[in-house]
Short mmCIF file of C-alpha atoms and ligand atoms in Angstrom, two decimals:
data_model
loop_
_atom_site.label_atom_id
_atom_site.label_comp_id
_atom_site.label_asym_id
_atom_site.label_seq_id
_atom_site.Cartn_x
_atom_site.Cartn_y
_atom_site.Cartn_z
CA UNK A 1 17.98 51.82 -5.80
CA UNK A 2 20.71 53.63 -8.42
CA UNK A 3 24.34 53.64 -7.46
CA UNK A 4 25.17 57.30 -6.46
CA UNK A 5 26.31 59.19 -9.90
CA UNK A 6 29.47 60.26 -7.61
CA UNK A 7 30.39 56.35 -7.43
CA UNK A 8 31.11 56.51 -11.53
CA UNK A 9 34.43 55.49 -12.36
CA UNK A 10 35.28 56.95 -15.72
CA UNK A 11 38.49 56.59 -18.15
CA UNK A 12 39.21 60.14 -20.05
CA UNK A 13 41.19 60.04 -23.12
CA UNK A 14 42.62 63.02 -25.00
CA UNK A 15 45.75 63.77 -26.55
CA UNK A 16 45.65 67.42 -25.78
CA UNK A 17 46.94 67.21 -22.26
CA UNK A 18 45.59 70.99 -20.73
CA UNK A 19 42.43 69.78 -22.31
CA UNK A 20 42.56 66.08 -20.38
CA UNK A 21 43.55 68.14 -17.15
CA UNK A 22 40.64 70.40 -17.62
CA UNK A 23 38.47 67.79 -18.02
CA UNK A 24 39.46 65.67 -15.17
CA UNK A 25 39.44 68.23 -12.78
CA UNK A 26 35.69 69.14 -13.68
CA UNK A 27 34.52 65.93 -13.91
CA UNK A 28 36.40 65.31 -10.18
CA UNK A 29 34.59 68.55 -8.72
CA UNK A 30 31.49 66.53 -10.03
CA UNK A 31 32.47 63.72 -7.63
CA UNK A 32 33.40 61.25 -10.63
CA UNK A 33 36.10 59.28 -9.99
CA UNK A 34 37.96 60.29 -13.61
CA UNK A 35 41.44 59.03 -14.04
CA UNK A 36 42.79 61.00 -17.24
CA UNK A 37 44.85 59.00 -19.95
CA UNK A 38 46.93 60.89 -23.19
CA UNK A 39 46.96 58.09 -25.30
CA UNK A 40 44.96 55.26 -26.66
CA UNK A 41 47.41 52.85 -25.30
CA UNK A 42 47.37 53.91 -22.07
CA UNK A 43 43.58 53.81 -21.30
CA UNK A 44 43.59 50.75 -22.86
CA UNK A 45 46.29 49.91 -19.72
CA UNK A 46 43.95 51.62 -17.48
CA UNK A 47 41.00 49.35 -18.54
CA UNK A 48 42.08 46.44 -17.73
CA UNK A 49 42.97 47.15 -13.97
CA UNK A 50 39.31 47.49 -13.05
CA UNK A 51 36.21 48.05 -13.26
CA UNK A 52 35.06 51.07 -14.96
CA UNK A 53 31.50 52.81 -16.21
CA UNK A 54 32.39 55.42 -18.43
CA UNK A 55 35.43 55.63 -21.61
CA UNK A 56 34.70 59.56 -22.27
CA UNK A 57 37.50 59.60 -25.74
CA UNK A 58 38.67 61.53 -28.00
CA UNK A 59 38.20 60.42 -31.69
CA UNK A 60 41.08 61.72 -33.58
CA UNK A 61 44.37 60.27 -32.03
CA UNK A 62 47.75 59.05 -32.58
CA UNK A 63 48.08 55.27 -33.01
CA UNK A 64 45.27 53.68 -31.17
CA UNK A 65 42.32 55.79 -32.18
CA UNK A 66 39.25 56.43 -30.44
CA UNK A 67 37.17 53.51 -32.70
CA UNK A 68 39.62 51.12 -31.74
CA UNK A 69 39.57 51.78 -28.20
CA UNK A 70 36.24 51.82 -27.84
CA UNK A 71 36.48 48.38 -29.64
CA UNK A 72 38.83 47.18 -27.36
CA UNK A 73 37.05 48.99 -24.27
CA UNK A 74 33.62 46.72 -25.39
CA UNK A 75 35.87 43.71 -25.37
CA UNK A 76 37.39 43.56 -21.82
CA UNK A 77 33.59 44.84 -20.80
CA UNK A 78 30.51 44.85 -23.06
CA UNK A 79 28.49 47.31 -20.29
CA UNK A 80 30.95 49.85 -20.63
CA UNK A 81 29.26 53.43 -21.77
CA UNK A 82 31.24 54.86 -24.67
CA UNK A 83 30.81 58.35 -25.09
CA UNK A 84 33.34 60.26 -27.85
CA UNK A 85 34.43 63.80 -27.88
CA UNK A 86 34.91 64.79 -31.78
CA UNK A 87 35.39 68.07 -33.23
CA UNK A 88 32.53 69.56 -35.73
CA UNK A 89 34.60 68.02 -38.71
CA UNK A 90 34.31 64.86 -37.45
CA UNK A 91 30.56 64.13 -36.54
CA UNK A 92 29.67 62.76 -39.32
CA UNK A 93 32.61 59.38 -37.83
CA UNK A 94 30.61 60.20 -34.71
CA UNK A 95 27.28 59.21 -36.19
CA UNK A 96 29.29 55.98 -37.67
CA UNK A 97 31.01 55.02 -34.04
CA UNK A 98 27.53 55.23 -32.86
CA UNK A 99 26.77 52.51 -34.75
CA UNK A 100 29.51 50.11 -33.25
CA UNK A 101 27.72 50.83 -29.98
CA UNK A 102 28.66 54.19 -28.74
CA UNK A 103 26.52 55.56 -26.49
CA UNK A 104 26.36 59.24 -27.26
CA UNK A 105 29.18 62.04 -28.56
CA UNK A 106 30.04 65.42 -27.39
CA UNK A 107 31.00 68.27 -29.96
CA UNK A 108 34.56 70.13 -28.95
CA UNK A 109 34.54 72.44 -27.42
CA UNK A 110 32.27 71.85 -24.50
CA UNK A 111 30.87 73.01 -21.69
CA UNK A 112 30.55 70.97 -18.08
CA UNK A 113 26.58 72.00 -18.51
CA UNK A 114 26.11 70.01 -21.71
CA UNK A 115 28.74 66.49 -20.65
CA UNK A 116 27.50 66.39 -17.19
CA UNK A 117 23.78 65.04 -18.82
CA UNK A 118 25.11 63.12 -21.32
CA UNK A 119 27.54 61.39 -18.55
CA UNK A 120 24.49 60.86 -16.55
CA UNK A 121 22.25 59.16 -19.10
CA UNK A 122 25.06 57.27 -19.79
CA UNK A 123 26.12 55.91 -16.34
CA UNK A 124 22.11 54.98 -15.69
CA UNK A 125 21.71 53.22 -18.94
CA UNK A 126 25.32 50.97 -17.78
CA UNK A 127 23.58 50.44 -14.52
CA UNK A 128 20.05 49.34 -16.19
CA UNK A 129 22.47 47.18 -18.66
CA UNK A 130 23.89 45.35 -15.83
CA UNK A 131 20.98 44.59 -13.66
CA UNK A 132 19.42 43.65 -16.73
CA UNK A 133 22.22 41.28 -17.20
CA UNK A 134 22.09 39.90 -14.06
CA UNK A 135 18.06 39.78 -14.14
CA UNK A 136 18.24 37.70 -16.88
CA UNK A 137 20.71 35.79 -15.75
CA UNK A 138 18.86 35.11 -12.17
CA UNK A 139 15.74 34.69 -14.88
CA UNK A 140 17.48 32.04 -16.21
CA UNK A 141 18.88 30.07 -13.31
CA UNK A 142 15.31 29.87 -12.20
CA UNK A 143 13.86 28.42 -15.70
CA UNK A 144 16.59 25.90 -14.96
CA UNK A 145 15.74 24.96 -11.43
CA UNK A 146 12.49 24.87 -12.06
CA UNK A 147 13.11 22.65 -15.14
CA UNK A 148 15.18 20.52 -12.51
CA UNK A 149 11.68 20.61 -10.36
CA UNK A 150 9.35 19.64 -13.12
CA UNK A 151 11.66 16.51 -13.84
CA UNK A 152 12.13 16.01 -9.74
CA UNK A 153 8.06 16.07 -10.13
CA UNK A 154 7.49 14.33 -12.94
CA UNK A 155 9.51 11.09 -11.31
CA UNK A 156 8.13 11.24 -8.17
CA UNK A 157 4.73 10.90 -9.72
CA UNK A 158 5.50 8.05 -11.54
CA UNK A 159 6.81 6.38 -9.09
CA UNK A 160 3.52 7.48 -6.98
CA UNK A 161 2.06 5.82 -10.04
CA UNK A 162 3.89 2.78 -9.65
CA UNK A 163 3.73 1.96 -5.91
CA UNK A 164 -0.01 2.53 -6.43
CA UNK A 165 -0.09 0.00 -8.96
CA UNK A 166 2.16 -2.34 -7.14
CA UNK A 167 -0.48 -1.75 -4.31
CA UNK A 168 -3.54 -2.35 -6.46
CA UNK A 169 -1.76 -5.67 -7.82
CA UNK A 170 -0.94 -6.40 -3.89
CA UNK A 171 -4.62 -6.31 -2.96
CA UNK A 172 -5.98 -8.22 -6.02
CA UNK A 173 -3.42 -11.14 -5.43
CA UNK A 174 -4.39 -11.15 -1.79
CA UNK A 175 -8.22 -11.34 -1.81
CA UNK A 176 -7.69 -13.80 -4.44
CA UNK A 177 -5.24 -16.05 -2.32
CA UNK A 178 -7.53 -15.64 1.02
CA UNK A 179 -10.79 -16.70 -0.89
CA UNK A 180 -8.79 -19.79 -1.99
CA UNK A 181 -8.42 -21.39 1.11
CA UNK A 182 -11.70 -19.79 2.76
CA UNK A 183 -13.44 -21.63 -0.27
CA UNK A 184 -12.36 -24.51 0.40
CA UNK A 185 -12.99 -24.11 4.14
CA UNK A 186 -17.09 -23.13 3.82
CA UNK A 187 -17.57 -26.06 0.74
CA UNK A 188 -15.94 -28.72 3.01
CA UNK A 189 -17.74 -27.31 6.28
CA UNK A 190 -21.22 -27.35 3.52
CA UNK A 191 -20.78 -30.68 2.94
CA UNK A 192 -20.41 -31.82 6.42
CA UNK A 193 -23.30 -29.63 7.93
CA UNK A 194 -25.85 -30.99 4.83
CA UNK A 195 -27.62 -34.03 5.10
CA UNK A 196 -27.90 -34.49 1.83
CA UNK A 197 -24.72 -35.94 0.77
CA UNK A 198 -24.59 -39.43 2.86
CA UNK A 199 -21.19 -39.63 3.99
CA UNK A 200 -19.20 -42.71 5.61
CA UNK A 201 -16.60 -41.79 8.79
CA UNK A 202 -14.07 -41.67 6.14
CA UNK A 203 -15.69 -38.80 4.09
CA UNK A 204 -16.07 -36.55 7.06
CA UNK A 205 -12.68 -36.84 8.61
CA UNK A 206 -11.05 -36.65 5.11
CA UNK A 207 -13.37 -33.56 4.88
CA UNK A 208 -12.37 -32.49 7.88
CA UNK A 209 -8.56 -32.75 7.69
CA UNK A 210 -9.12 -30.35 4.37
CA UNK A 211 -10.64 -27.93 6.71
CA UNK A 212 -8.03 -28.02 9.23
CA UNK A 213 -5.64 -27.78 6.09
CA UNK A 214 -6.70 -24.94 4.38
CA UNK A 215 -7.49 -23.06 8.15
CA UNK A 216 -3.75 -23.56 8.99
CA UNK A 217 -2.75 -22.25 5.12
CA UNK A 218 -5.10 -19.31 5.87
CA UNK A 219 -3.31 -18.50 9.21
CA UNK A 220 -0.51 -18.85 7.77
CA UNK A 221 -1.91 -16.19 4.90
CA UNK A 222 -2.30 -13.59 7.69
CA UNK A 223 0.32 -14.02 9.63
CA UNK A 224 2.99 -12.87 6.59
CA UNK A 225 0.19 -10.68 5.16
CA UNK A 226 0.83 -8.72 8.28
CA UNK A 227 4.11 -9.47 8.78
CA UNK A 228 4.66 -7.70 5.48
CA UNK A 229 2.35 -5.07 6.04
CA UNK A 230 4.46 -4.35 9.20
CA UNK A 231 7.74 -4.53 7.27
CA UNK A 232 6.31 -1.69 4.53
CA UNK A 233 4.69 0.32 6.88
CA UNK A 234 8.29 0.77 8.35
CA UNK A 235 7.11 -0.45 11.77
CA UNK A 236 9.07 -3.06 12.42
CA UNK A 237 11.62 -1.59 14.91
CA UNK A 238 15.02 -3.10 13.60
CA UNK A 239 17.89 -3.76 16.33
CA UNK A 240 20.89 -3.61 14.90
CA UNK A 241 23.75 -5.18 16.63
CA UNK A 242 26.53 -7.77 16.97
CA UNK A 243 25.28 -11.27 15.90
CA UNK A 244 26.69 -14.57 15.60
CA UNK A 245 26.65 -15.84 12.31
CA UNK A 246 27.12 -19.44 13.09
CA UNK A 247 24.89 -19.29 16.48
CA UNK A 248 22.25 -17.90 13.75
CA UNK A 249 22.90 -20.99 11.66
CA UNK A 250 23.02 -23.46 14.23
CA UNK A 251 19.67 -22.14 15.24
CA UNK A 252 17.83 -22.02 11.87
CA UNK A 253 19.13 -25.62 11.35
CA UNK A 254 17.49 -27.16 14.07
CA UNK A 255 14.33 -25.60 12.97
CA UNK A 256 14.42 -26.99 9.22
CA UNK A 257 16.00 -29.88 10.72
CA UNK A 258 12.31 -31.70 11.04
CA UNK A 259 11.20 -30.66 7.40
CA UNK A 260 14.64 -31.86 5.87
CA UNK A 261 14.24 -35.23 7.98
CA UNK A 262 10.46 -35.71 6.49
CA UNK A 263 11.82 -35.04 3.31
CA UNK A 264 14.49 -37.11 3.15
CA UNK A 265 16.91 -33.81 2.56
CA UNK A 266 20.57 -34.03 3.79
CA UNK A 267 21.51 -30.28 5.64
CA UNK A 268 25.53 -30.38 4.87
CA UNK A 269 27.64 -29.61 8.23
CA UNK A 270 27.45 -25.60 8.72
CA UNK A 271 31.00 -24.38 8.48
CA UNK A 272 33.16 -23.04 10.64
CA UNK A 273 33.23 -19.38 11.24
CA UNK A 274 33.36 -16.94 13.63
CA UNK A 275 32.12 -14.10 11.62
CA UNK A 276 29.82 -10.87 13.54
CA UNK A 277 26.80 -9.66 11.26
CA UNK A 278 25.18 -5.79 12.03
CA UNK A 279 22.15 -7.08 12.07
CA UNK A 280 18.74 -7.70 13.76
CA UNK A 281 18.89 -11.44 15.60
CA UNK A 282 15.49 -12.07 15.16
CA UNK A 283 15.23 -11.30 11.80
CA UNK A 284 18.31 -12.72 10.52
CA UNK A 285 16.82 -16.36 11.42
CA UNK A 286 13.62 -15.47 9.80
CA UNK A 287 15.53 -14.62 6.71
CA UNK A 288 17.62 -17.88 7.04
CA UNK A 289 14.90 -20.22 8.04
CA UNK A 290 12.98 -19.00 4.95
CA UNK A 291 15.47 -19.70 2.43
CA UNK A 292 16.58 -22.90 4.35
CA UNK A 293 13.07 -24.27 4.40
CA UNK A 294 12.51 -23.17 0.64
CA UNK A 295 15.96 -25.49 -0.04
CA UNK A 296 14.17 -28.29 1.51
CA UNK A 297 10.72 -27.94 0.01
CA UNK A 298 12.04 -27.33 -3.56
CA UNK A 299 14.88 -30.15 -3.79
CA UNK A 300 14.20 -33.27 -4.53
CA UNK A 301 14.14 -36.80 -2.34
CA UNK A 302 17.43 -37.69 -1.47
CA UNK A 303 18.23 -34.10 -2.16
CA UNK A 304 21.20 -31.92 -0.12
CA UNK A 305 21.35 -28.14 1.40
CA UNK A 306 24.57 -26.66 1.88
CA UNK A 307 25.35 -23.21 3.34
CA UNK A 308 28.69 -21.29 2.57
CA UNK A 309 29.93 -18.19 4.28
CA UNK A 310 32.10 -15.90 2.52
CA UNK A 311 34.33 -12.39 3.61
CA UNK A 312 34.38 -9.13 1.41
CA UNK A 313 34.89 -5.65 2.07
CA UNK A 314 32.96 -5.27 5.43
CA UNK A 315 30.45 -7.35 4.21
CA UNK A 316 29.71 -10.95 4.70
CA UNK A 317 27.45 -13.14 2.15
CA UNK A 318 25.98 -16.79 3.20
CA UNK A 319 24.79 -19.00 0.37
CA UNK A 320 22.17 -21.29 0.92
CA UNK A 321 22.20 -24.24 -2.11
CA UNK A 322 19.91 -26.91 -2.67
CA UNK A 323 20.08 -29.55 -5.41
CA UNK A 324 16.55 -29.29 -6.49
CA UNK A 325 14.52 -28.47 -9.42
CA UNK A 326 15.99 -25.29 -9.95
CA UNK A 327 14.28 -21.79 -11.67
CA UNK A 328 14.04 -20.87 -15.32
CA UNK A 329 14.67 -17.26 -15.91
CA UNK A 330 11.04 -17.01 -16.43
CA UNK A 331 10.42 -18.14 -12.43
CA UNK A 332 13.62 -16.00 -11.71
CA UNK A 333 11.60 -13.12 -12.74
CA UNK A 334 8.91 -12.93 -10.39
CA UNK A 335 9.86 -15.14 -6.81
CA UNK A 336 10.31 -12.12 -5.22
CA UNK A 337 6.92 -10.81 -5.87
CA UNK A 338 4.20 -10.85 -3.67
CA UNK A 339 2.00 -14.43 -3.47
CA UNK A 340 4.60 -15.20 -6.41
CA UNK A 341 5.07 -19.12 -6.61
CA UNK A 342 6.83 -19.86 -9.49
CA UNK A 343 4.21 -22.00 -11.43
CA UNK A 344 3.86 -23.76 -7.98
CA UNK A 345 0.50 -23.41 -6.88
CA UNK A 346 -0.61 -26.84 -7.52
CA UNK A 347 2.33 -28.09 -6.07
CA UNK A 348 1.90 -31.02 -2.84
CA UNK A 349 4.45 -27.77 -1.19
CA UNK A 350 2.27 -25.39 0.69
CA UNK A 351 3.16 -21.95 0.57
CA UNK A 352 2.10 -18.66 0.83
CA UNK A 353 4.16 -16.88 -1.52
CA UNK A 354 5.37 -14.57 0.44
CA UNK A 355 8.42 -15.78 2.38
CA UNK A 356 10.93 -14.61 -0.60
CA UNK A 357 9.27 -11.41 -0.20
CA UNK A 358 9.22 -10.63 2.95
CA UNK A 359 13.16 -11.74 3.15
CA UNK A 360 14.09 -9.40 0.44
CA UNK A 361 12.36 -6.86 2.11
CA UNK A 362 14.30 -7.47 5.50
CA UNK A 363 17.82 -7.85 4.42
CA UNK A 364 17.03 -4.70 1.84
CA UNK A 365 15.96 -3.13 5.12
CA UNK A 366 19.25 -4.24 7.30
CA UNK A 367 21.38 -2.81 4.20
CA UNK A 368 21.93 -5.81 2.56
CA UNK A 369 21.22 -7.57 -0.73
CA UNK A 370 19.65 -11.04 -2.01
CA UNK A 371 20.39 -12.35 -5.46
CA UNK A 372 19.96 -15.96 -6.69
CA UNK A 373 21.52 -18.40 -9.03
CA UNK A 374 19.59 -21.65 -10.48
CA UNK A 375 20.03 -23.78 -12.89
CA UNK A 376 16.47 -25.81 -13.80
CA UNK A 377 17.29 -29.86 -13.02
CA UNK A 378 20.19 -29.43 -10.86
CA UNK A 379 19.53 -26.49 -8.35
CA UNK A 380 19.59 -23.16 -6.87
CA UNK A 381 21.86 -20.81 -4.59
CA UNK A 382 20.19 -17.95 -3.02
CA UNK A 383 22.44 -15.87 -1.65
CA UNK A 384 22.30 -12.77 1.14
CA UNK A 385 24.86 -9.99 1.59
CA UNK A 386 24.84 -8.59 4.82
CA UNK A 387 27.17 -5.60 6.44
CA UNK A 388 29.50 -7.06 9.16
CA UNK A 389 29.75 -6.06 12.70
CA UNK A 390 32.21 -3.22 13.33
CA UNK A 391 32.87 -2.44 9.59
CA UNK A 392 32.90 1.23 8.00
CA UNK A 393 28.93 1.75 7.55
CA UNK A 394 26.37 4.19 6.94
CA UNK A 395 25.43 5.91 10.87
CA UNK A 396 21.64 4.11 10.44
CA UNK A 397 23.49 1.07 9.80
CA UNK A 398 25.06 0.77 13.04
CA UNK A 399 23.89 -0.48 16.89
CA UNK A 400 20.62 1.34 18.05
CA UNK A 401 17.01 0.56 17.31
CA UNK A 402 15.32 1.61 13.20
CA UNK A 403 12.87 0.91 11.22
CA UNK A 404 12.57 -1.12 8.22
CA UNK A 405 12.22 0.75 5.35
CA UNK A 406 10.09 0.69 2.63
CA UNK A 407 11.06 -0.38 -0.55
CA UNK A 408 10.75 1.92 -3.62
N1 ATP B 501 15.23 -23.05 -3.43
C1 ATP B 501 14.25 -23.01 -4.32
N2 ATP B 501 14.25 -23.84 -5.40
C2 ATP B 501 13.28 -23.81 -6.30
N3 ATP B 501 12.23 -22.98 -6.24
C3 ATP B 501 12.17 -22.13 -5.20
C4 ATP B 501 13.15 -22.09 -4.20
N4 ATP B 501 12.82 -21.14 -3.33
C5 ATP B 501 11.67 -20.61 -3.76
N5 ATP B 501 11.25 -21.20 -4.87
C6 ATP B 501 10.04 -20.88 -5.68
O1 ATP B 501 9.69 -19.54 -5.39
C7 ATP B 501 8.34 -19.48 -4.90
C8 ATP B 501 8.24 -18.38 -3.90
O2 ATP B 501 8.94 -18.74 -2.71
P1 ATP B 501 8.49 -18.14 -1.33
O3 ATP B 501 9.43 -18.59 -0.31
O4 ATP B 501 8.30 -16.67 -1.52
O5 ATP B 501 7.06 -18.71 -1.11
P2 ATP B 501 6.61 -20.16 -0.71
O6 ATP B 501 7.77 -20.98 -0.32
O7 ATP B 501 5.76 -20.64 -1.84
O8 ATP B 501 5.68 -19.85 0.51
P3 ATP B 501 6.14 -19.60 2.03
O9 ATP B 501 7.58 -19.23 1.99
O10 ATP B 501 5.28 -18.48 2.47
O11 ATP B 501 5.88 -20.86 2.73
C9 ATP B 501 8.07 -20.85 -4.34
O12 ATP B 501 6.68 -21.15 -4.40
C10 ATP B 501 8.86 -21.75 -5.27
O13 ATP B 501 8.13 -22.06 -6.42
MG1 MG B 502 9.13 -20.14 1.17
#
């Protein structure tokens, strides 16, 4: 809807005052809002208080003139309608102030019939000018956000792009590590059930132990396959709270303790502290058993795990070492990835691949981080950072029950 012509706020300049008064008073039974100036310099005062529609001048006046007004008038606000009252000498400067963007001119002397038009084309072509302005500028600010959107878009469907490739990868890997085992499984059981291949007691318990072996490796398959299924589905319900770190130690130790014994690896003496992890209990010994039992498997006879404990900023990081073969930055690369085992797979170790995995994916999911250090031929450190109990963290982060979340 148009502002009310009444509303106009207009600036008259003239240096013949009973003309200026004459003026004003006409334009004010018009219900303009016309405040009356006698010289250039004072409408040029009058400008800059506020916000105005209209400068109705006179051309032809001592020091600033009606052309530099005007100029000036544009300057403080481009929108402003310029109309100029000349005498019939002067049109011909009219025609030329035109030019510099006047609106329209009036021809002295005047009557309130032909201004009161001309004021009112003027005033609606300011108020198309300014909405105009601001279209464009609303125009604008909406070619941006939706620039903003496109790019917002454009990521999100790469990384669409991504997981689904990570996926595809993920399924690939796993129907080729489950046929493995089941392989083996069916050609042993073959053997066995033919009566072809004459076998001695030997053969068939041999045979059989391979069965058992690669059953237990495919169990094991499972098991984490759904375990990390769980884990990126988000619906492993997370409780965070209060937990001993060296009750959580004490506890993965005497699980490992077994597989270091068999092996020959020394577990150094856990050290002392009395530090309080926000995390889930359960969890938190999966995460240490895993990189505990990987010390073991991957040193070497003779071999020693150590664990450190260290204090920072809220946060608490344990260190699990070995002194065994160590990772090139080639194995560094990919343990972390699904069914990843480091140029392993032929390897007397059994594995699945996975436990790396699904530990990054649990402390990622308790607000931590994992990072490792190795040096091939003398050993490895990975290392978890975990918030500590009762320090500043994000709301999720404290006591209460989540779920893990998926990774990007
Ligand atoms: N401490 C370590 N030293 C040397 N290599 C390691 C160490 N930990 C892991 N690795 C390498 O990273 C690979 C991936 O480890 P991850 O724990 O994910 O699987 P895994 O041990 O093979 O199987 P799982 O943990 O399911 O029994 C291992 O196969 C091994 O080659
Ligand atoms: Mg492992």
């Amino acid at each position: 809807m148009s502002e009310p012509v009444s509303a106009a706020r207009i600036v008259v300049v003239d240096d013949q005052l009973s003309h200026l008064k004459a003026l004003c008073d006409i334009l004010g039974q018009h219900r303009f809002d016309a405040i009356g100036c006698a010289t250039g310099e004072a409408a040029l005062a009058t400008l800059r208080t506020g916000n105005f529609d209209v400068l109705l001048t006179d051309l032809v006046m001592p020091g600033i003139d009606g052309l530099a007004l005007i100029e000036a008038a544009r300057a403080l606000d481009p929108h402003i309608a310029c109309i100029i009252m000349t005498g019939e000498g002067t049109v011909d400067t009219a025609v030329k102030a035109m030019k510099i963007g006047v609106m329209d001119y009036v021809v002295k002397p005047f009557k309130a019939a032909t201004l009161l038009p001309i004021l009112d084309r003027a005033i609606e072509s300011r108020r198309l000018r300014v909405q105009n302005v601001k279209l464009e500028a609303a125009l604008r600010e909406r070619v941006e956000e939706l620039g903003f959107l496109n790019t917002v878009l454009d990521a999100a469907r790469k990384e669409a792009e991504r997981a689904n490739q990570e996926k595809s990868t993920f399924l690939s890997s796993m129907s080729h590590e489950l046929r493995t085992p089941l392989n083996s499984i069916l050609g042993f059981a073959q053997i066995l059930a033919s009566d072809k291949f004459p076998k001695g007691q030997g053969d068939s318990q041999r045979f059989a132990q391979n069965i058992v072996q690669s059953g237990r490796h495919l169990l094991s398959l499972v098991n984490e396959i759904l375990d990390l299924a769980k884990i990126e589905a988000g619906k492993i319900p997370l409780t965070i709270a209060p937990v001993a770190l060296d009750a959580a130690l004490r506890e993965a130790y005497v699980i490992v303790g077994p597989l270091a014994q068999a092996r020959q690896v020394t577990l150094a003496p856990l050290p002392e502290t009395r530090l309080e992890l926000a995390a889930d209990e359960m969890r938190l010994k999966q995460i240490l058993v895993n990189l505990l039992s990987n010390a073991v498997k991957y040193n070497r006879e003779h071999g020693k795990v150590s664990v450190r404990c260290m204090q920072h900023e809220g946060h608490c990081s344990v260190a699990v070492s070995d002194s065994g073969q160590g990772l090139s930055p080639a194995q560094l690369a990919s343990i972390f990835l699904p069914f990843s085992r480091a140029g392993r797979e032929d390897n007397k170790e059994e594995g699945t691949g996975l436990g790396l995995t699904i530990t990054q994916r649990l402390v990622e999911a308790m607000r931590g981080t994992i990072e490792v250090e190795s040096e091939p031929g003398v050993g490895s450190t990975f290392r978890i950072d975990l918030p500590l109990h009762g320090a500043a963290a994000p709301a999720a982060n404290t006591h209460g029950s989540r779920h893990a979340s998926l990774r990007p």
